[in-house]
Amino acid sequence: MENITEIFSSDKNYRLKFYDAIEPKMGMTVSKFSLHNNTLKEKFKFPRMLTSGYKGHSVSWSENSQYCSLSIIIPFNSFVVIDINNRLFSILKFHNVWNLRCKCANDTIEVEFPTNQIPEKKESNNSPTQIFKNKLIFKFPDLKWVELEKRFIFNDLESEYEFLDT
C-alpha cells in the first residue's frame, strides 16, 4: 500500500496529493506531488519537482482556493505558486527554502523567516536573517506567471527568475 497524503483546498474542490516520500539524508525528506481538480477529475503531475519537507508540510492554500503554494527543493530551491483558476504558476526563488514559511492569502503571498529558526539570534551565511526582519509580501498580479503546461520544463525556467534573498 502506497503511503499518500492529501491536502485539500478550503472549498474542497482541489487537492494536492503527496506520494513516494524518500529521505535522501537524515532529517531531509522529499516527495513527489500532483494537483487534482476534484470537480472536473483533472490531474496535473509535476514529475521533475520534489517538495521539501515531509509530504506537503509547506503547503498553503488561499481562503478562496484560487492559489496554493509549496516549497520545492529539486530541481532548485523555490516556492511554486499555482493560480488554479487561470492554470498558471509562478516561482519565488530562494537560496534555502527549508527555513522559510510561505502563506497564501486571497490577493498576496507572504514569505517569512520564523525567529525560532535563527540560531542563537546571530547572523550566519546559511541563514538569511537580515533580509527577513519583516515578512516579504508579493501581490499575485505582480508575479511572473507561466502556463501550467510548462511545468514539464520547470528546470529550464530557473534562469528566468532572480533569487529573492540576495
XYZ file of N, CA and C in Angstrom:
498
model
N 0.845 -1.191 0.000
C 0.000 0.000 0.000
C 0.880 1.239 0.000
N 0.616 2.139 -0.906
C 1.396 3.361 -1.036
C 0.992 4.370 0.045
N 1.970 4.994 0.678
C 1.706 5.978 1.720
C 1.478 7.336 1.048
N 0.226 7.810 1.090
C -0.168 9.030 0.393
C -0.750 10.026 1.394
N -0.416 11.298 1.195
C -1.017 12.374 1.980
C -1.710 13.314 1.012
N -2.908 13.767 1.369
C -3.637 14.713 0.540
C -3.978 15.941 1.374
N -3.780 17.109 0.771
C -4.118 18.369 1.430
C -5.109 19.092 0.531
N -6.316 19.317 1.070
C -7.415 19.878 0.301
C -7.453 21.403 0.381
N -7.972 22.005 -0.689
C -8.220 23.449 -0.697
C -9.359 23.754 0.265
N -9.540 25.020 0.575
C -10.596 25.444 1.510
C -11.984 25.013 1.056
N -12.236 25.084 -0.259
C -13.556 24.708 -0.770
C -13.659 23.219 -1.110
N -12.591 22.470 -0.893
C -12.538 21.014 -1.131
C -12.654 20.633 -2.609
N -12.576 21.605 -3.521
C -12.652 21.307 -4.951
C -11.310 20.863 -5.530
N -10.226 21.121 -4.813
C -8.885 20.773 -5.276
C -8.135 20.098 -4.146
N -7.112 19.344 -4.536
C -6.246 18.750 -3.522
C -4.856 18.565 -4.095
N -3.882 18.682 -3.231
C -2.509 18.331 -3.573
C -2.258 16.965 -2.966
N -1.756 16.076 -3.767
C -1.503 14.699 -3.345
C 0.005 14.491 -3.295
N 0.514 14.016 -2.156
C 1.945 13.788 -1.951
C 2.198 12.291 -1.827
N 3.218 11.824 -2.513
C 3.492 10.378 -2.544
C 4.977 10.133 -2.800
N 5.380 8.877 -2.662
C 6.776 8.459 -2.894
C 7.777 9.293 -2.103
N 7.512 9.482 -0.830
C 8.446 10.231 0.020
C 9.713 9.408 0.225
N 10.850 10.096 0.165
C 12.129 9.456 0.448
C 12.918 10.349 1.399
N 13.884 9.767 2.056
C 14.751 10.505 2.967
C 16.184 10.337 2.479
N 16.612 11.193 1.523
C 17.956 11.045 0.952
C 19.066 11.287 1.971
N 18.793 12.102 2.978
C 19.744 12.344 4.064
C 18.957 12.344 5.364
N 19.626 12.043 6.445
C 18.963 12.014 7.752
C 18.274 13.348 8.030
N 16.987 13.312 8.298
C 16.243 14.523 8.610
C 15.812 15.319 7.395
N 16.110 14.840 6.184
C 15.743 15.538 4.944
C 14.787 14.641 4.162
N 13.527 15.019 4.098
C 12.528 14.234 3.387
C 12.008 15.030 2.202
N 11.868 14.354 1.079
C 11.304 14.961 -0.127
C 10.231 14.027 -0.671
N 9.300 14.582 -1.442
C 8.264 13.736 -2.031
C 7.793 14.309 -3.360
N 7.180 13.439 -4.148
C 6.542 13.850 -5.397
C 5.157 14.380 -5.062
N 4.553 15.106 -6.012
C 3.210 15.621 -5.775
C 2.447 15.798 -7.079
N 1.138 15.890 -6.952
C 0.262 16.172 -8.086
C -0.899 17.035 -7.589
N -1.486 17.793 -8.506
C -2.626 18.659 -8.214
C -3.856 18.044 -8.860
N -4.951 17.960 -8.100
C -6.174 17.331 -8.590
C -7.342 18.307 -8.507
N -8.093 18.378 -9.600
C -9.347 19.111 -9.623
C -10.425 18.073 -9.353
N -11.019 18.097 -8.176
C -11.989 17.074 -7.783
C -13.290 17.169 -8.569
N -13.634 18.363 -9.047
C -14.879 18.552 -9.782
C -14.760 18.025 -11.210
N -13.703 18.431 -11.905
C -13.516 18.033 -13.306
C -12.742 16.726 -13.458
N -12.277 16.176 -12.352
C -11.499 14.931 -12.346
C -10.220 15.070 -13.176
N -9.588 16.266 -13.089
C -8.313 16.507 -13.767
C -7.170 16.270 -12.790
N -6.053 15.849 -13.353
C -4.864 15.601 -12.537
C -3.661 16.210 -13.253
N -2.890 17.003 -12.489
C -1.683 17.630 -13.032
C -0.491 17.092 -12.250
N 0.341 16.307 -12.909
C 1.555 15.794 -12.259
C 2.685 16.790 -12.436
N 3.620 16.758 -11.500
C 4.812 17.608 -11.541
C 6.027 16.682 -11.438
N 6.313 15.958 -12.515
C 7.292 14.865 -12.443
C 8.742 15.278 -12.202
N 9.104 16.497 -12.499
C 10.505 16.908 -12.352
C 10.743 17.732 -11.092
N 9.760 17.740 -10.184
C 9.883 18.524 -8.960
C 9.683 17.632 -7.739
N 10.434 17.941 -6.682
C 10.247 17.281 -5.391
C 10.056 18.351 -4.328
N 9.090 18.133 -3.464
C 8.831 19.078 -2.391
C 9.856 18.915 -1.282
N 10.086 19.990 -0.567
C 10.947 19.900 0.613
C 10.072 19.599 1.816
N 10.622 18.901 2.747
C 9.860 18.561 3.945
C 8.992 17.350 3.702
N 8.300 16.952 4.719
C 7.528 15.723 4.642
C 6.131 15.953 4.103
N 5.875 15.440 2.937
C 4.561 15.368 2.324
C 3.671 16.581 2.532
N 4.114 17.694 2.024
C 3.252 18.852 1.984
C 3.208 19.707 3.226
N 4.200 19.567 4.093
C 4.186 20.394 5.306
C 4.250 21.878 4.979
N 4.723 22.209 3.777
C 4.881 23.620 3.411
C 3.726 24.165 2.574
N 2.657 23.402 2.399
C 1.544 23.829 1.553
C 0.730 24.931 2.221
N 0.329 25.894 1.403
C -0.590 26.936 1.856
C -1.614 27.170 0.755
N -2.893 27.143 1.125
C -3.981 27.451 0.208
C -4.565 28.809 0.583
N -4.929 29.597 -0.411
C -5.651 30.833 -0.120
C -7.068 30.456 0.325
N -7.675 31.335 1.077
C -9.022 31.060 1.589
C -10.033 30.871 0.464
N -9.856 31.599 -0.646
C -10.780 31.467 -1.776
C -10.425 30.295 -2.698
N -9.406 29.543 -2.359
C -8.968 28.333 -3.086
C -8.460 28.599 -4.493
N -8.168 29.843 -4.830
C -7.635 30.129 -6.159
C -6.132 29.881 -6.234
N -5.433 30.080 -5.122
C -3.977 29.967 -5.117
C -3.509 28.927 -4.099
N -2.420 28.272 -4.445
C -1.734 27.427 -3.468
C -0.235 27.586 -3.689
N 0.521 27.314 -2.643
C 1.979 27.381 -2.748
C 2.575 26.201 -1.993
N 3.755 25.813 -2.412
C 4.511 24.789 -1.708
C 5.986 24.948 -2.020
N 6.816 24.492 -1.100
C 8.261 24.633 -1.301
C 8.782 23.467 -2.130
N 9.740 23.800 -2.985
C 10.366 22.830 -3.881
C 11.862 22.831 -3.588
N 12.435 21.666 -3.509
C 13.879 21.556 -3.264
C 14.614 21.048 -4.518
N 13.948 20.269 -5.341
C 14.549 19.730 -6.563
C 13.622 20.070 -7.718
N 14.082 20.704 -8.772
C 15.462 20.864 -9.193
C 16.189 22.060 -8.568
N 15.463 23.038 -7.997
C 16.137 24.152 -7.331
C 15.225 24.698 -6.234
N 15.819 25.326 -5.237
C 15.092 25.870 -4.092
C 14.138 26.975 -4.526
N 12.864 26.791 -4.230
C 11.871 27.801 -4.590
C 10.542 27.476 -3.930
N 9.653 28.447 -3.985
C 8.249 28.208 -3.691
C 7.541 28.265 -5.030
N 6.715 27.285 -5.302
C 5.898 27.307 -6.504
C 4.518 27.773 -6.079
N 4.013 28.773 -6.784
C 2.692 29.327 -6.522
C 1.832 28.967 -7.726
N 0.676 28.368 -7.463
C -0.211 27.947 -8.550
C -1.496 28.753 -8.501
N -1.832 29.331 -9.644
C -3.102 30.024 -9.824
C -4.041 29.011 -10.477
N -4.901 28.427 -9.672
C -5.767 27.338 -10.131
C -6.708 27.809 -11.240
N -7.387 28.932 -11.044
C -8.404 29.405 -11.984
C -7.848 29.691 -13.368
N -6.643 30.252 -13.427
C -6.063 30.643 -14.712
C -5.054 29.644 -15.252
N -4.862 28.544 -14.529
C -3.924 27.477 -14.940
C -2.516 28.019 -15.204
N -2.021 28.747 -14.198
C -0.696 29.348 -14.265
C 0.091 28.978 -13.026
N 1.411 29.138 -13.106
C 2.237 29.021 -11.906
C 3.342 30.062 -11.951
N 3.875 30.362 -10.777
C 4.972 31.297 -10.649
C 6.000 30.688 -9.705
N 7.179 31.275 -9.725
C 8.285 30.765 -8.915
C 8.827 31.891 -8.043
N 8.949 31.616 -6.755
C 9.641 32.520 -5.828
C 10.920 31.793 -5.448
N 12.029 32.271 -5.966
C 13.303 31.556 -5.872
C 14.142 32.080 -4.704
N 14.534 31.170 -3.802
C 15.357 31.490 -2.639
C 16.535 30.523 -2.579
N 17.590 30.925 -1.882
C 18.737 30.039 -1.726
C 18.433 28.852 -0.826
N 17.547 29.047 0.157
C 17.264 27.978 1.104
C 15.804 28.084 1.555
N 14.940 27.231 1.018
C 13.527 27.278 1.400
C 13.231 26.463 2.662
N 14.196 25.681 3.113
C 13.956 24.812 4.271
C 13.539 25.605 5.501
N 14.103 26.783 5.693
C 13.834 27.560 6.900
C 12.790 28.648 6.711
N 12.168 28.700 5.562
C 11.203 29.758 5.286
C 9.770 29.240 5.386
N 8.868 30.153 5.655
C 7.446 29.842 5.715
C 6.743 30.715 4.692
N 5.853 30.113 3.917
C 5.142 30.824 2.872
C 3.639 30.654 3.103
N 2.889 31.752 2.990
C 1.458 31.702 3.262
C 0.691 32.469 2.191
N -0.291 31.798 1.586
C -1.145 32.426 0.578
C -2.346 33.081 1.237
N -2.618 34.306 0.832
C -3.869 34.979 1.164
C -4.655 35.060 -0.143
N -5.777 35.744 -0.154
C -6.562 35.826 -1.385
C -5.951 36.720 -2.445
N -5.120 37.701 -2.044
C -4.545 38.634 -3.009
C -3.030 38.777 -2.912
N -2.425 38.175 -1.901
C -0.969 38.257 -1.725
C -0.414 36.926 -1.249
N 0.893 36.854 -1.310
C 1.610 35.718 -0.729
C 2.696 36.299 0.161
N 2.861 35.725 1.330
C 3.835 36.216 2.307
C 4.900 35.155 2.545
N 6.144 35.603 2.601
C 7.262 34.715 2.915
C 7.953 35.287 4.142
N 8.188 34.436 5.129
C 8.846 34.921 6.333
C 9.866 33.908 6.837
N 10.784 34.420 7.595
C 11.819 33.620 8.237
C 11.463 33.597 9.720
N 10.877 32.514 10.208
C 10.454 32.488 11.615
C 11.627 32.702 12.569
N 11.415 33.507 13.582
C 12.506 33.827 14.510
C 13.014 32.597 15.246
N 12.188 31.570 15.394
C 12.674 30.362 16.068
C 13.673 29.584 15.209
N 13.846 29.991 13.961
C 14.827 29.348 13.085
C 16.190 30.036 13.110
N 16.285 31.165 13.777
C 17.552 31.893 13.809
C 18.431 31.289 14.904
N 19.533 30.663 14.526
C 20.384 30.033 15.541
C 21.037 31.070 16.440
N 20.733 31.008 17.708
C 21.299 31.897 18.729
C 21.165 33.369 18.360
N 20.198 33.705 17.517
C 19.938 35.087 17.104
C 21.164 35.761 16.488
N 22.060 34.989 15.894
C 23.250 35.539 15.242
C 23.144 35.311 13.743
N 23.761 36.200 13.011
C 23.761 36.075 11.559
C 24.674 34.928 11.130
N 24.255 34.194 10.125
C 25.021 33.073 9.601
C 24.941 33.111 8.083
N 25.938 32.601 7.417
C 25.928 32.579 5.956
C 24.780 31.732 5.411
N 24.366 30.725 6.170
C 23.299 29.845 5.710
C 21.920 30.295 6.165
N 21.823 31.313 6.969
C 20.547 31.790 7.479
C 20.369 33.261 7.133
N 19.591 33.556 6.103
C 19.456 34.946 5.647
C 18.543 35.772 6.556
N 18.950 35.959 7.792
C 18.078 36.613 8.770
C 17.921 38.104 8.534
N 18.920 38.780 8.044
C 18.825 40.231 7.869
C 17.737 40.615 6.882
N 17.597 39.851 5.837
C 16.616 40.193 4.823
C 15.194 39.951 5.308
N 15.024 39.094 6.294
C 13.701 38.711 6.747
C 13.345 39.314 8.105
N 13.802 40.527 8.358
C 13.374 41.184 9.593
C 11.867 41.387 9.561
N 11.327 41.616 8.378
C 9.888 41.688 8.161
C 9.544 40.659 7.100
N 8.287 40.264 7.045
C 7.915 39.322 6.001
C 7.964 40.000 4.641
N 8.248 39.206 3.632
C 8.205 39.690 2.260
C 6.792 39.436 1.748
N 6.168 40.450 1.179
C 4.799 40.312 0.690
C 4.783 40.601 -0.808
N 4.203 39.674 -1.553
C 4.106 39.811 -3.004
C 2.634 39.790 -3.400
N 2.232 40.729 -4.253
C 0.871 40.736 -4.777
C 0.820 39.776 -5.963
N -0.218 38.983 -6.031
C -0.315 37.989 -7.101
C -0.203 38.588 -8.498
N -0.836 39.717 -8.804
C -0.698 40.276 -10.161
C 0.741 40.680 -10.512
N 1.576 40.915 -9.505
C 2.954 41.339 -9.763
C 3.913 40.184 -10.034
N 3.466 38.965 -9.819
C 4.339 37.808 -10.046
C 4.466 37.525 -11.536
N 5.554 36.869 -11.891
C 5.783 36.473 -13.279
C 5.171 35.083 -13.470
N 4.088 35.003 -14.218
C 3.322 33.770 -14.367
C 3.686 33.017 -15.642
N 3.560 31.703 -15.569
C 3.857 30.801 -16.684
C 2.680 29.825 -16.807
N 2.367 29.391 -18.014
C 1.286 28.431 -18.210
C 1.605 27.123 -17.476
N 0.595 26.540 -16.878
C 0.766 25.303 -16.114
C 1.330 24.164 -16.971
N 1.050 24.195 -18.243
C 1.565 23.167 -19.140
C 3.108 23.179 -19.208
N 3.723 24.306 -18.878
C 5.188 24.404 -18.919
C 5.847 23.813 -17.676
N 5.075 23.202 -16.793
C 5.654 22.598 -15.585
C 6.648 21.484 -15.924
N 6.530 20.913 -17.105
C 7.433 19.845 -17.511
C 8.833 20.364 -17.858
N 8.937 21.670 -18.105
C 10.250 22.258 -18.378
C 10.663 23.181 -17.233
N 10.194 22.865 -16.038
C 10.445 23.683 -14.854
C 11.922 24.012 -14.695
N 12.790 23.050 -14.867
C 14.229 23.252 -14.706
C 14.751 24.322 -15.657
N 14.212 24.380 -16.861
C 14.642 25.373 -17.852
C 14.239 26.795 -17.473
N 13.248 26.941 -16.585
C 12.756 28.258 -16.201
C 13.597 28.914 -15.112
N 14.482 28.168 -14.484
C 15.247 28.684 -13.349
C 15.966 29.986 -13.670
N 16.591 30.073 -14.826
C 17.378 31.263 -15.164
C 16.501 32.507 -15.378
N 15.209 32.332 -15.557
C 14.311 33.469 -15.782
C 13.871 34.143 -14.472
N 14.234 33.552 -13.341
C 13.836 34.090 -12.041
C 15.062 34.415 -11.215
N 15.025 35.568 -10.560
C 16.114 36.010 -9.693
C 15.910 35.485 -8.281
N 17.018 35.286 -7.553
C 16.921 34.946 -6.142
C 16.331 36.138 -5.412
N 15.428 35.893 -4.499
C 14.765 36.960 -3.759
C 15.443 37.250 -2.433
N 16.487 36.510 -2.104
C 17.167 36.702 -0.824
C 18.636 37.083 -1.000
N 18.947 37.769 -2.114
C 20.326 38.241 -2.300
C 20.366 39.746 -2.341
